[in-house]
Short mmCIF file of C-alpha atoms and ligand atoms in Angstrom, two decimals:
data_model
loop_
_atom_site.label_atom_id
_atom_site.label_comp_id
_atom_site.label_asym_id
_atom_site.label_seq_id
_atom_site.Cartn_x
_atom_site.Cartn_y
_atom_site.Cartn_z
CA UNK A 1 28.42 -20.24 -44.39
CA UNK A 2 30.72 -22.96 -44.53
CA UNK A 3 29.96 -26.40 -43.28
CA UNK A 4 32.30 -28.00 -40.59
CA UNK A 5 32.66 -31.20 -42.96
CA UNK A 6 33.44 -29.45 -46.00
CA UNK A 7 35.78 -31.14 -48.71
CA UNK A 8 35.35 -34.63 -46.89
CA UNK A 9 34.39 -37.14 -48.96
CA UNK A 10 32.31 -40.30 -48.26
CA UNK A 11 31.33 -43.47 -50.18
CA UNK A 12 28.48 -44.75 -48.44
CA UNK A 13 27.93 -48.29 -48.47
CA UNK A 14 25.43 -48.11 -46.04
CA UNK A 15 21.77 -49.97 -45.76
CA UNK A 16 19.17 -49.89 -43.42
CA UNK A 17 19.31 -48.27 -40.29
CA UNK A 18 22.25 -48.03 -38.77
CA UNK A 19 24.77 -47.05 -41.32
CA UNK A 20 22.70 -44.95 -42.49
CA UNK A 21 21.92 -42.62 -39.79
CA UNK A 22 26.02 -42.28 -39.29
CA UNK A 23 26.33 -41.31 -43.32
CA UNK A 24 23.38 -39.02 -42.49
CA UNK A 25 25.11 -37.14 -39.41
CA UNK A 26 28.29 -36.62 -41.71
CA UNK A 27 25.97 -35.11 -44.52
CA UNK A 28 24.56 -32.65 -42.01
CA UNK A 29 28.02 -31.34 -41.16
CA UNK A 30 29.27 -30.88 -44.81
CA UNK A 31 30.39 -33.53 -45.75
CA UNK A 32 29.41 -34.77 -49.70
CA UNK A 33 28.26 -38.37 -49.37
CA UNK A 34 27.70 -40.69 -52.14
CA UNK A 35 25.81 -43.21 -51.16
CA UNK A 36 25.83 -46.48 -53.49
CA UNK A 37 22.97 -48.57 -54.19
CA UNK A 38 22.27 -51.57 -56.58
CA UNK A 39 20.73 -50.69 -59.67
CA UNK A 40 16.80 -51.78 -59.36
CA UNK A 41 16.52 -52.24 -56.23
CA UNK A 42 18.55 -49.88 -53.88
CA UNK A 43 18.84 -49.74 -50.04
CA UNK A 44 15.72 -52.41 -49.10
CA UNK A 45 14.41 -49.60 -46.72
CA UNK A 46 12.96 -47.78 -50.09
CA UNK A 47 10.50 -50.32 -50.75
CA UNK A 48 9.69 -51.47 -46.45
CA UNK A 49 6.63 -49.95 -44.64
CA UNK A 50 5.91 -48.33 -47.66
CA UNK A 51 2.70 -45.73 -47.09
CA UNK A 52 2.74 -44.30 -50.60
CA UNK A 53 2.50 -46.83 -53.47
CA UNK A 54 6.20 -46.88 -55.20
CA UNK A 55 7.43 -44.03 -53.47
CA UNK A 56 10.25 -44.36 -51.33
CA UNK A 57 8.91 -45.07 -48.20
CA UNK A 58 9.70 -42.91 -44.56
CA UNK A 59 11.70 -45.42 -43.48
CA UNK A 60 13.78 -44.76 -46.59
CA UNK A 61 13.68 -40.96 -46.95
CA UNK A 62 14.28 -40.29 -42.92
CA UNK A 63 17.54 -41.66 -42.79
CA UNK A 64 19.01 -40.45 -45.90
CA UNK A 65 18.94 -36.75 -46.38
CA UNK A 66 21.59 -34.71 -47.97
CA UNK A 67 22.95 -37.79 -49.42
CA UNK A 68 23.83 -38.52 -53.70
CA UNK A 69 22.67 -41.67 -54.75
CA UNK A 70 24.37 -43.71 -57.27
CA UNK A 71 24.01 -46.81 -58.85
CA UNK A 72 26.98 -49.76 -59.36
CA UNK A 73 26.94 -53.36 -59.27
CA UNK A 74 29.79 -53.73 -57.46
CA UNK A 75 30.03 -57.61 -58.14
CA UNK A 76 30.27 -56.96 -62.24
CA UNK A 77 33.74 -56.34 -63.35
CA UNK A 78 32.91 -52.78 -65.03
CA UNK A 79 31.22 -51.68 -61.82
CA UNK A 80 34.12 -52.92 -59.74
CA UNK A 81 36.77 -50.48 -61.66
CA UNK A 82 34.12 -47.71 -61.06
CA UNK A 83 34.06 -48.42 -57.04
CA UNK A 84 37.64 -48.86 -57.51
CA UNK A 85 37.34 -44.70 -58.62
CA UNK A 86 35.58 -44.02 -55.93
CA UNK A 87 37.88 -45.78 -53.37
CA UNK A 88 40.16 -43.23 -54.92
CA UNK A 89 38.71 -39.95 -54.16
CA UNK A 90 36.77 -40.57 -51.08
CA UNK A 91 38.49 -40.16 -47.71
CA UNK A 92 36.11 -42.47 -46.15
CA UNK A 93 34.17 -45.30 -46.75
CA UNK A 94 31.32 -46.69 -44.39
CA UNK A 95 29.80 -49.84 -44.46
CA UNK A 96 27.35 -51.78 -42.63
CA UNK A 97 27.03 -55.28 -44.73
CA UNK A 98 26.92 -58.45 -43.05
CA UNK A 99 30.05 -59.81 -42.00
CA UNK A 100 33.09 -60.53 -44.87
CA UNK A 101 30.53 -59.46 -47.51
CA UNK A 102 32.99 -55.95 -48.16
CA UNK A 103 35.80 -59.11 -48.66
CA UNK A 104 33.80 -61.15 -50.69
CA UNK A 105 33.33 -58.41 -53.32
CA UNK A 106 37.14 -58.19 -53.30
CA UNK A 107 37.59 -55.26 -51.40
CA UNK A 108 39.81 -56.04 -48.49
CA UNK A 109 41.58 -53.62 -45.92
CA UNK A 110 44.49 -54.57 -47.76
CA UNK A 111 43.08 -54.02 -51.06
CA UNK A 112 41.23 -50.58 -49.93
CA UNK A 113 44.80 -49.59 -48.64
CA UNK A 114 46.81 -50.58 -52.30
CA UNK A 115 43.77 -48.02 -53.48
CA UNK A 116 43.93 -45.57 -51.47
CA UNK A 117 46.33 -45.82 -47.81
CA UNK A 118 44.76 -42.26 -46.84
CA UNK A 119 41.23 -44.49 -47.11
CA UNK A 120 39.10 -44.77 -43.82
CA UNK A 121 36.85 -47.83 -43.83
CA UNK A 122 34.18 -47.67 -40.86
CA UNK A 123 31.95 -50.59 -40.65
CA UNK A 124 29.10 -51.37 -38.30
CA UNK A 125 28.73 -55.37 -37.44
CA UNK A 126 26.56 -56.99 -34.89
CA UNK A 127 29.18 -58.05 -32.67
CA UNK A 128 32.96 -57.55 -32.36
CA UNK A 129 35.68 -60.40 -32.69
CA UNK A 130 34.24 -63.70 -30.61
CA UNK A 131 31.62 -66.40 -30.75
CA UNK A 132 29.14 -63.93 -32.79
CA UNK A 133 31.28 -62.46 -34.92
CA UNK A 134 29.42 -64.03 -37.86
CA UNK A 135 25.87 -63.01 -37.43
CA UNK A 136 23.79 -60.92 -39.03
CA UNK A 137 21.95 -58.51 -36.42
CA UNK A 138 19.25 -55.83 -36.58
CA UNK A 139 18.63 -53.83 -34.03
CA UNK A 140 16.33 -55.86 -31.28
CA UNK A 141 18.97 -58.87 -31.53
CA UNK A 142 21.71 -55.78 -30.71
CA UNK A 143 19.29 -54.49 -27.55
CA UNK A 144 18.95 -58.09 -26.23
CA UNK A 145 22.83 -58.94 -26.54
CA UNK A 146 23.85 -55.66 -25.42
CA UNK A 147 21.70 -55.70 -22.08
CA UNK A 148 18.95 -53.26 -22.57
CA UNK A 149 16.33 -55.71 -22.79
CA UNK A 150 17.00 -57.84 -19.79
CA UNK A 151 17.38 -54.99 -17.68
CA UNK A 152 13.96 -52.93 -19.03
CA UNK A 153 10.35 -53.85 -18.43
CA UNK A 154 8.49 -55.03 -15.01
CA UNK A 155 9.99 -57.34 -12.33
CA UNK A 156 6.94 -60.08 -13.21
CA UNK A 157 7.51 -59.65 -16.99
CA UNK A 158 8.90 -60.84 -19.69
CA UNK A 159 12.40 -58.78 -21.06
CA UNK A 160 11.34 -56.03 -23.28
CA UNK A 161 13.13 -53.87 -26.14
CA UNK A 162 12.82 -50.31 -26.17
CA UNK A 163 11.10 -48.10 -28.81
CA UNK A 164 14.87 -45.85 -28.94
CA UNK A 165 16.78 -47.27 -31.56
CA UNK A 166 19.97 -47.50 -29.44
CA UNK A 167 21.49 -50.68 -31.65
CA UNK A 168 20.60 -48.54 -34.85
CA UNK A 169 20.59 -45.18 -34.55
CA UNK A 170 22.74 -45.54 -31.57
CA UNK A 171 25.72 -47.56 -33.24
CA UNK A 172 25.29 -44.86 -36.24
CA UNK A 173 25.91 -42.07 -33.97
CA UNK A 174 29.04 -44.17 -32.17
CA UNK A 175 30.56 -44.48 -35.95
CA UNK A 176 30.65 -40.81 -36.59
CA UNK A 177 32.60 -40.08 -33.37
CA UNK A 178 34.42 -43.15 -34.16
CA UNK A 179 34.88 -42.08 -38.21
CA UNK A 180 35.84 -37.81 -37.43
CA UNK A 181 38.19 -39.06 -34.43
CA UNK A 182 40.26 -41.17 -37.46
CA UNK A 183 40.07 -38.09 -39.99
CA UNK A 184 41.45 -36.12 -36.98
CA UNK A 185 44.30 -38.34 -36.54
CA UNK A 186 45.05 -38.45 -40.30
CA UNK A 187 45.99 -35.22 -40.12
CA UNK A 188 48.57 -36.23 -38.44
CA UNK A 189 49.42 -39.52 -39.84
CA UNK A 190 48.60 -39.29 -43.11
CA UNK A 191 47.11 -42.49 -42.79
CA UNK A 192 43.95 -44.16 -42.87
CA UNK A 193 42.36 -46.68 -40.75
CA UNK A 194 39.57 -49.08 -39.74
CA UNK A 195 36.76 -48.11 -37.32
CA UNK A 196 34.39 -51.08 -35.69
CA UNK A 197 31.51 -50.33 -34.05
CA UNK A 198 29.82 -53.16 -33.02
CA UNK A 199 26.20 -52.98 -32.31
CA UNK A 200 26.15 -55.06 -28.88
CA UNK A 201 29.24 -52.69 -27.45
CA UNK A 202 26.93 -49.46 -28.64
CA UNK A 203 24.15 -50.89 -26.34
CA UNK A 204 26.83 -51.92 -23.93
CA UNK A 205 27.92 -48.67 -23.70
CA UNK A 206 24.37 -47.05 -23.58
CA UNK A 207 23.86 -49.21 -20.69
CA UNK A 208 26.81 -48.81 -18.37
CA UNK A 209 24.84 -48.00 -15.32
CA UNK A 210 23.01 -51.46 -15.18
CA UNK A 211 26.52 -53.12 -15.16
CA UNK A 212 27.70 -51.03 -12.67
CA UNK A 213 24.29 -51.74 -11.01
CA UNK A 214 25.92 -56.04 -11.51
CA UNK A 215 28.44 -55.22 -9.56
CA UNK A 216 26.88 -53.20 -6.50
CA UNK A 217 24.30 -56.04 -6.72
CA UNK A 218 27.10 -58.48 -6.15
CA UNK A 219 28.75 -56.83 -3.39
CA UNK A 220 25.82 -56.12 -1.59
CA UNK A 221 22.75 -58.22 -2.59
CA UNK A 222 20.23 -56.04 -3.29
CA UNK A 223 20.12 -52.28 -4.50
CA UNK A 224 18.25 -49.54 -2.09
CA UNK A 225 16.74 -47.27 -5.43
CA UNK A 226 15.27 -50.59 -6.85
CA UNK A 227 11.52 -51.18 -6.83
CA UNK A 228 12.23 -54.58 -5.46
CA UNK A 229 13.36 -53.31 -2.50
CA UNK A 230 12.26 -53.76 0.54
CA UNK A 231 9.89 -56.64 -0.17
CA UNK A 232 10.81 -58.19 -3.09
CA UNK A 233 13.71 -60.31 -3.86
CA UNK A 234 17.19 -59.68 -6.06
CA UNK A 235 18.69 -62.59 -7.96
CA UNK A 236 22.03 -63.07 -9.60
CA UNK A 237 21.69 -60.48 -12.26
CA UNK A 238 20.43 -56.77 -12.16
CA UNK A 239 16.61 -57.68 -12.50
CA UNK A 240 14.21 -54.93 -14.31
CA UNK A 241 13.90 -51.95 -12.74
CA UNK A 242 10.31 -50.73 -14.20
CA UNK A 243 10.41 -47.16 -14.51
CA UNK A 244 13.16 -46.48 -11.59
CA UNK A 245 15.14 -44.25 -12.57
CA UNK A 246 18.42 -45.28 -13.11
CA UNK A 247 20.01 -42.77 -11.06
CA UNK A 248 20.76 -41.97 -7.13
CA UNK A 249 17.52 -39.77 -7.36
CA UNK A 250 14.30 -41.70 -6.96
CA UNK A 251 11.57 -41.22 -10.45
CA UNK A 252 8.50 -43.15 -10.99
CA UNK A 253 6.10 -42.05 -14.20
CA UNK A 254 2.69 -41.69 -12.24
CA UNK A 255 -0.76 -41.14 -13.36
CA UNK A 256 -2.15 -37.30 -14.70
CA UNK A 257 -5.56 -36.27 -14.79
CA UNK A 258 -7.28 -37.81 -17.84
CA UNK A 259 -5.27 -41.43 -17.51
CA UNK A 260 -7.90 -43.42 -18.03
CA UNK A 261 -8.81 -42.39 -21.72
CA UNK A 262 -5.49 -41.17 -22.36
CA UNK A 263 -2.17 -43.81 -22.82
CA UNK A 264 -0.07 -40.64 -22.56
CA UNK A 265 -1.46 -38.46 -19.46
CA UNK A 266 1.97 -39.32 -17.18
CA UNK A 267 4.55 -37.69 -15.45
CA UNK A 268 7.58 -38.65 -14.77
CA UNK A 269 8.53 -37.23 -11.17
CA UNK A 270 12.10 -37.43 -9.61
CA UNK A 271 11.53 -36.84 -6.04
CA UNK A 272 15.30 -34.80 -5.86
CA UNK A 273 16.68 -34.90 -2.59
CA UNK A 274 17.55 -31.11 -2.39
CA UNK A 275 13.89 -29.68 -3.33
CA UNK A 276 11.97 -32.75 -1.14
CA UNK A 277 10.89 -29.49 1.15
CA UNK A 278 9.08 -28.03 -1.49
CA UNK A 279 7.53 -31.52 -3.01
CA UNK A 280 6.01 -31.93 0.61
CA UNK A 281 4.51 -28.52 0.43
CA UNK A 282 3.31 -29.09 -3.46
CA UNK A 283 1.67 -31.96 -2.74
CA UNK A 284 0.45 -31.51 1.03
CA UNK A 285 2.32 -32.99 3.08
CA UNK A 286 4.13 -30.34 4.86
CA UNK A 287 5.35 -32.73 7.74
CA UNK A 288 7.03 -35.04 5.58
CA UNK A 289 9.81 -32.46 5.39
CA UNK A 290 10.79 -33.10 9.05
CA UNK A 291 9.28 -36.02 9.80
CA UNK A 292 12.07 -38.55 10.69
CA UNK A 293 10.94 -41.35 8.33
CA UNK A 294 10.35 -39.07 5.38
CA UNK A 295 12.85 -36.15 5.95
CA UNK A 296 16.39 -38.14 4.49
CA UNK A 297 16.90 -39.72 1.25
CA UNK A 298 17.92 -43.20 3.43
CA UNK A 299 14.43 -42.67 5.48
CA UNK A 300 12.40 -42.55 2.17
CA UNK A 301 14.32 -45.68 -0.24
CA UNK A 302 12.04 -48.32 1.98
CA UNK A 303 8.82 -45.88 1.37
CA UNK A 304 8.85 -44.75 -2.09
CA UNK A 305 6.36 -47.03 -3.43
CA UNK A 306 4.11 -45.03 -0.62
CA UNK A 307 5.77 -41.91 -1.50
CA UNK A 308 4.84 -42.39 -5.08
CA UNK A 309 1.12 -43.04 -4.71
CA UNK A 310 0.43 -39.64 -2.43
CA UNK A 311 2.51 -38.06 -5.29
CA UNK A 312 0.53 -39.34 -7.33
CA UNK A 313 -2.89 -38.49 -5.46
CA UNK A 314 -1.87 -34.65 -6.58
CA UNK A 315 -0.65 -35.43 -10.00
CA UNK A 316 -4.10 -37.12 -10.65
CA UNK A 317 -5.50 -33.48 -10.01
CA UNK A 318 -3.23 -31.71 -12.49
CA UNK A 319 -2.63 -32.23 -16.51
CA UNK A 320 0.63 -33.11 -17.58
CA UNK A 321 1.39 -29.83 -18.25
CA UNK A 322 -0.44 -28.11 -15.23
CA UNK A 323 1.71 -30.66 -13.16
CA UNK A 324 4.80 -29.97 -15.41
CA UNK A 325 4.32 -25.79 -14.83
CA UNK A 326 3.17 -25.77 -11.15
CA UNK A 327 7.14 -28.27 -10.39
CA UNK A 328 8.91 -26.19 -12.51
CA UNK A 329 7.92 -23.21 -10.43
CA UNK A 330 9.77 -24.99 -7.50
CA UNK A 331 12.47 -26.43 -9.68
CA UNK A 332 11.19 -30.06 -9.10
CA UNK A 333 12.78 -32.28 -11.59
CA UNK A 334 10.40 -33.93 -14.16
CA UNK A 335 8.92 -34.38 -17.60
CA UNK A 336 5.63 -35.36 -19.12
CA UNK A 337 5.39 -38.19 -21.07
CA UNK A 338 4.70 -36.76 -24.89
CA UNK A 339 3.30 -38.92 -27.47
CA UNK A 340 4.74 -38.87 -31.21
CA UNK A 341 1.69 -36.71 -32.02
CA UNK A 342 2.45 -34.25 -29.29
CA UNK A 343 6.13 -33.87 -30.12
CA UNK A 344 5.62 -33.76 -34.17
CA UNK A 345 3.07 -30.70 -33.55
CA UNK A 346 5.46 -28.90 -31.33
CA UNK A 347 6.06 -25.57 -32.08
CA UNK A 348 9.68 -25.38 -30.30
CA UNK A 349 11.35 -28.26 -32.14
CA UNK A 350 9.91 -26.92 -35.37
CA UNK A 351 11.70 -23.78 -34.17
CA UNK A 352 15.41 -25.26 -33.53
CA UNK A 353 15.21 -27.37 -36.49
CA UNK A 354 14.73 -30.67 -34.60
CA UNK A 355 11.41 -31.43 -36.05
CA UNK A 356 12.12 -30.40 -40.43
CA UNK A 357 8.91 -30.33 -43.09
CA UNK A 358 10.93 -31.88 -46.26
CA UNK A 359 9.60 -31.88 -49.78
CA UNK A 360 10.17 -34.76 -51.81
CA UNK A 361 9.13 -34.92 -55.82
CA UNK A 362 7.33 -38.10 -55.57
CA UNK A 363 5.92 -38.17 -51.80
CA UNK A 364 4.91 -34.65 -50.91
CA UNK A 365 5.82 -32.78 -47.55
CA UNK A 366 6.74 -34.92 -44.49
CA UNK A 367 8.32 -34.42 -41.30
CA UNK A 368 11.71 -35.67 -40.37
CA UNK A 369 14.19 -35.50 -37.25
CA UNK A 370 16.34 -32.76 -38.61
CA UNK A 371 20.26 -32.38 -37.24
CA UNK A 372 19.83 -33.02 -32.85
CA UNK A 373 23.43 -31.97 -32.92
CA UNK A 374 24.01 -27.82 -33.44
CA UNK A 375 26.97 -26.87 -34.40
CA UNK A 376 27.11 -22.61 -33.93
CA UNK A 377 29.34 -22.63 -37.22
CA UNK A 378 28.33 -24.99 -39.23
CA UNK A 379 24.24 -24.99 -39.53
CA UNK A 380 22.19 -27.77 -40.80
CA UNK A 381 19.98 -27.94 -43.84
CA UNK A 382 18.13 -30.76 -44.77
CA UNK A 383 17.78 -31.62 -48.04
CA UNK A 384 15.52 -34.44 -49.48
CA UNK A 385 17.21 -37.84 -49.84
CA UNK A 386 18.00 -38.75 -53.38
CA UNK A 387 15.88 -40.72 -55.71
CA UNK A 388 17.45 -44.29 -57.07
CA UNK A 389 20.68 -42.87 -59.23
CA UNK A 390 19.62 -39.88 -59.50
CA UNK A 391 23.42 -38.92 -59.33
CA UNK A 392 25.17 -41.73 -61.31
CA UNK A 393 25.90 -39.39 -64.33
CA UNK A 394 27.07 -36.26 -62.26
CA UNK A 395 29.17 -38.58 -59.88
CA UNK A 396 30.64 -40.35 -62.97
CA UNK A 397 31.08 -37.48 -64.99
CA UNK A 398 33.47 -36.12 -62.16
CA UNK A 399 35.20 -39.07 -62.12
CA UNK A 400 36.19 -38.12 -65.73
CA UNK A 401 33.79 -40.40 -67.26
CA UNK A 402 31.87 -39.42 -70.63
CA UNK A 403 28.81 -39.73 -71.68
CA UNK A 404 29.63 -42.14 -74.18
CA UNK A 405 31.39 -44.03 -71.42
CA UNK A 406 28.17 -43.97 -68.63
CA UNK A 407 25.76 -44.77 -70.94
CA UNK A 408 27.90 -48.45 -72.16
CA UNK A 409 28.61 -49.19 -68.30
CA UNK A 410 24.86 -48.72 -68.10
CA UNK A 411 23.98 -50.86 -70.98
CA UNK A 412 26.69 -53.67 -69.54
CA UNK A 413 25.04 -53.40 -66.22
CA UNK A 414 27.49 -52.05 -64.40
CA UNK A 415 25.73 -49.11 -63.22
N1 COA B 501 26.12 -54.38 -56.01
C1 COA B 501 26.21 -55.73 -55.92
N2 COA B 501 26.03 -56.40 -54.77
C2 COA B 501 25.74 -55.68 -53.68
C3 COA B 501 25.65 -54.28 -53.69
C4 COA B 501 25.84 -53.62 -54.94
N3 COA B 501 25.78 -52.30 -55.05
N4 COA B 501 25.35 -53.85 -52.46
C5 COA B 501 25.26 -54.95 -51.68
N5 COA B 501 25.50 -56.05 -52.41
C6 COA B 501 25.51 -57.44 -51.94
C7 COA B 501 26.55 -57.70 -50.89
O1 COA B 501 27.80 -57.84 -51.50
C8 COA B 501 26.02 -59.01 -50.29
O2 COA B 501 26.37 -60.08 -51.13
P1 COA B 501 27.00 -61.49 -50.62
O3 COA B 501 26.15 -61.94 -49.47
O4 COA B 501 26.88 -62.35 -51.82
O5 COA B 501 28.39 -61.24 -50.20
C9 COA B 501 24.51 -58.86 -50.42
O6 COA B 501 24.30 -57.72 -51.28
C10 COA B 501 23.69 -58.66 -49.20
O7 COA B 501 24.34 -57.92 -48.18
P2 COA B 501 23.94 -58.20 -46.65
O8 COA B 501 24.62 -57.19 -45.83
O9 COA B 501 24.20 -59.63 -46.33
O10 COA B 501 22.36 -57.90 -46.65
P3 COA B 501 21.16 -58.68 -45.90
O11 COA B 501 19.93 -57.94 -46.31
O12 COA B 501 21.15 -60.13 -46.14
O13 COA B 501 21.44 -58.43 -44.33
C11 COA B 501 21.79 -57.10 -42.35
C12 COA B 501 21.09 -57.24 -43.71
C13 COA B 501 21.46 -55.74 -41.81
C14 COA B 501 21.24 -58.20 -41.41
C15 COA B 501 23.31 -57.29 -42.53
O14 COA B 501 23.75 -56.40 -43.53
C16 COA B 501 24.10 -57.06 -41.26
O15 COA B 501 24.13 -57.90 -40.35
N6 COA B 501 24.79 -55.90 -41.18
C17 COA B 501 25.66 -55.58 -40.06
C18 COA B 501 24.89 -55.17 -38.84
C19 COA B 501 23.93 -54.04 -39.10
O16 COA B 501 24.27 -52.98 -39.52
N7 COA B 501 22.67 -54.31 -38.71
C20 COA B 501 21.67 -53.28 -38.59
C21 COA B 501 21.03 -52.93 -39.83
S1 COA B 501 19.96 -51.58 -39.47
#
């Protein structure tokens, strides 16, 4: 079967985290992407958190499937005219350096466009146009500046980043939209164009209901759903809302039987106005459901710290998954919390393809977060990510290189 990406082209520039994950997305739709790495040394993730002696490590081979590798010094003169090939053919080229560094190798917009004016260039940067525009950022500077971190955590603790890599992974998948949206519109223009997306408007974005939280806070001085309500106290800014939920139905993660020897035996439990009949039955208290200062969703906002702990007298009874099948039953809204170790031995995601066994030459079988996107037409197979180069020749040699040629760039250095 065909792949929804097919024929599309991409010259990957990408390092680390973020880019990466976006080049990754377009490789699991079809797309062919050449990814190009400095002879030596490569993208730095090969060689971080390494668990295998000189073998690429996870971090490496997790973000990179389906991808060519090839090498070029882009800042030697030979190298240069083979990017400049590249520029060429590609329809796209993504990039997540640190700011001007694209420039500095000599490949402006402008230049990019004399190439190739059909060219898209997508970057990821830390922040848009403005006072940051400079910095370098990885992704717990993007979750600070973006307003995750001040708004997650406890009221009487410190700000705290979350274990989701929404400035990474998050900004990668906010670059595809943003990088298939331009392809769409070149078939129309015929032109190329640039794609930004910065890291803190990716976290921004991901966190759009604690700024519209700012703004009820400001008109009203305090917020009903809010843990700090009714005894605490509400500043100037949305303070951290522990494990509220951050919608207009009240959640709380409480306690499962086994808690106290294992981190993981929680539920979280949305207390769903529409089904608060049967959560009075499931946990026993039948005359909550007409009981004046239980029965309304307004009745229960100054109780639910109450509300919570009988809750969570029953879910103390149950497993996680006792709890999980006895609320389902009653569709009662809520979801255990699963550890890494629960979710990588999961039979279902191994099913759908969410959770992949890859082989690799040098490491062996590992797991890997396979395609979460499924496309009915075009179907996702993951392939191992590429060793260092392993595609300079066959990526040259369509460029119309020769043998003779690749192996004198390669004694010059270029590649
Ligand atoms: N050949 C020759 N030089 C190459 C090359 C190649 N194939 N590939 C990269 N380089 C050079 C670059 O031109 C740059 O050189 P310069 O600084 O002399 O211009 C240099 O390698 C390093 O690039 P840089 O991006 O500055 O890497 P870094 O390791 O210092 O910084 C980041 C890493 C992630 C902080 C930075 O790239 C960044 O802020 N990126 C944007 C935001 C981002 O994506 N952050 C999240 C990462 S998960």
């Amino acid at each position: 079967m065909g792949k929804a990406l097919d024929g599309v082209r991409i010259l990957d520039f990408t390092h680390v985290q973020s880019g990466p994950t976006c080049t990754q997305l377009l490789a699991w739709f079809g797309a062919d992407v050449i990814k190009v790495e400095r002879a030596g040394a490569g993208d730095i993730t090969r060689e971080q958190l390494r668990d295998i002696p000189d073998v690429d490590s996870l971090y490496f081979t997790m973000l990179n499937h389906n991808k060519r590798s090839v090498t070029i010094d882009t800042k030697n003169p030979e190298g240069k005219q083979v990017l400049e090939a590249l520029i060429q053919t590609c329809d796209v080229l993504v990039e997540n350096f640190a700011p001007g560094a694209l420039d500095r190798m000599g490949f402006t917009w402008e230049r990019i466009q004399e190439l190739n004016p059909r060219m898209i260039v997508a970057s990821v940067k830390g922040f848009g146009p403005g006072p940051y525009e400079d910095c370098k950022v990885y992704e717990n500077v993007a979750q600070c500046a973006g307003g995750a971190a001040s708004t997650t955590g406890f009221d009487d603790g410190p700000p705290v980043v979350t274990g989701a890599q929404i400035g990474d992974s998050g900004t990668g998948l906010h670059l595809a939209l943003g990088i298939v949206t331009a392809l769409f519109q070149r078939t129309q223009t015929g032109r190329g164009q640039r794609v930004l997306a910065a890291m803190q408007d990716g976290v921004l974005n991901l966190c759009r209901v604690k700024l519209r939280d700012q703004q009820r806070l400001e008109r009203t001085g305090m917020m009903k759903e809010y843990p700090q309500y009714p005894n605490g106290e509400f500043g100037e800014a949305v303070p951290r809302a522990g494990n509220a939920s951050g919608g207009g139905q009240p959640g709380w993660i409480l306690k499962c039987k086994g808690w106290e020897t294992d981190p993981n035996a929680y539920i979280y439990f949305i207390t769903q106005a529409p089904v608060w009949a049967k959560i009075c039955n499931v946990i026993g208290k039948e005359e909550w459901a007409t009981d004046p200062d239980y029965a309304t969703p307004a009745a229960r906002l100054p109780r639910l710290k109450d509300i919570f702990a009988e809750i969570e007298r029953w879910t103390m009874t149950k497993t996680k998954f006792e709890a999980m099948q006895i609320l389902n039953k009653y569709d009662i809204p809520c979801g255990p919390i699963l550890s890494m170790k629960e979710i990588a031995e999961e039979p279902s995601l191994r099913k759908t393809g969410t959770i992949v066994e890859v082989d690799h030459p040098t490491r062996g079988k590992y797991l890997t977060v396979g395609n979460p996107i499924k496309l009915s037409d075009s179907p996702t197979e993951v392939r191992r990510s590429p060793l260092l180069g392993e595609h300079t020749d066959e990526v040259m040699a369509e460029l119309g290189y020769s043998p003779e040629q690749i192996s004198a760039l390669r004694t010059a250095g270029a590649i």
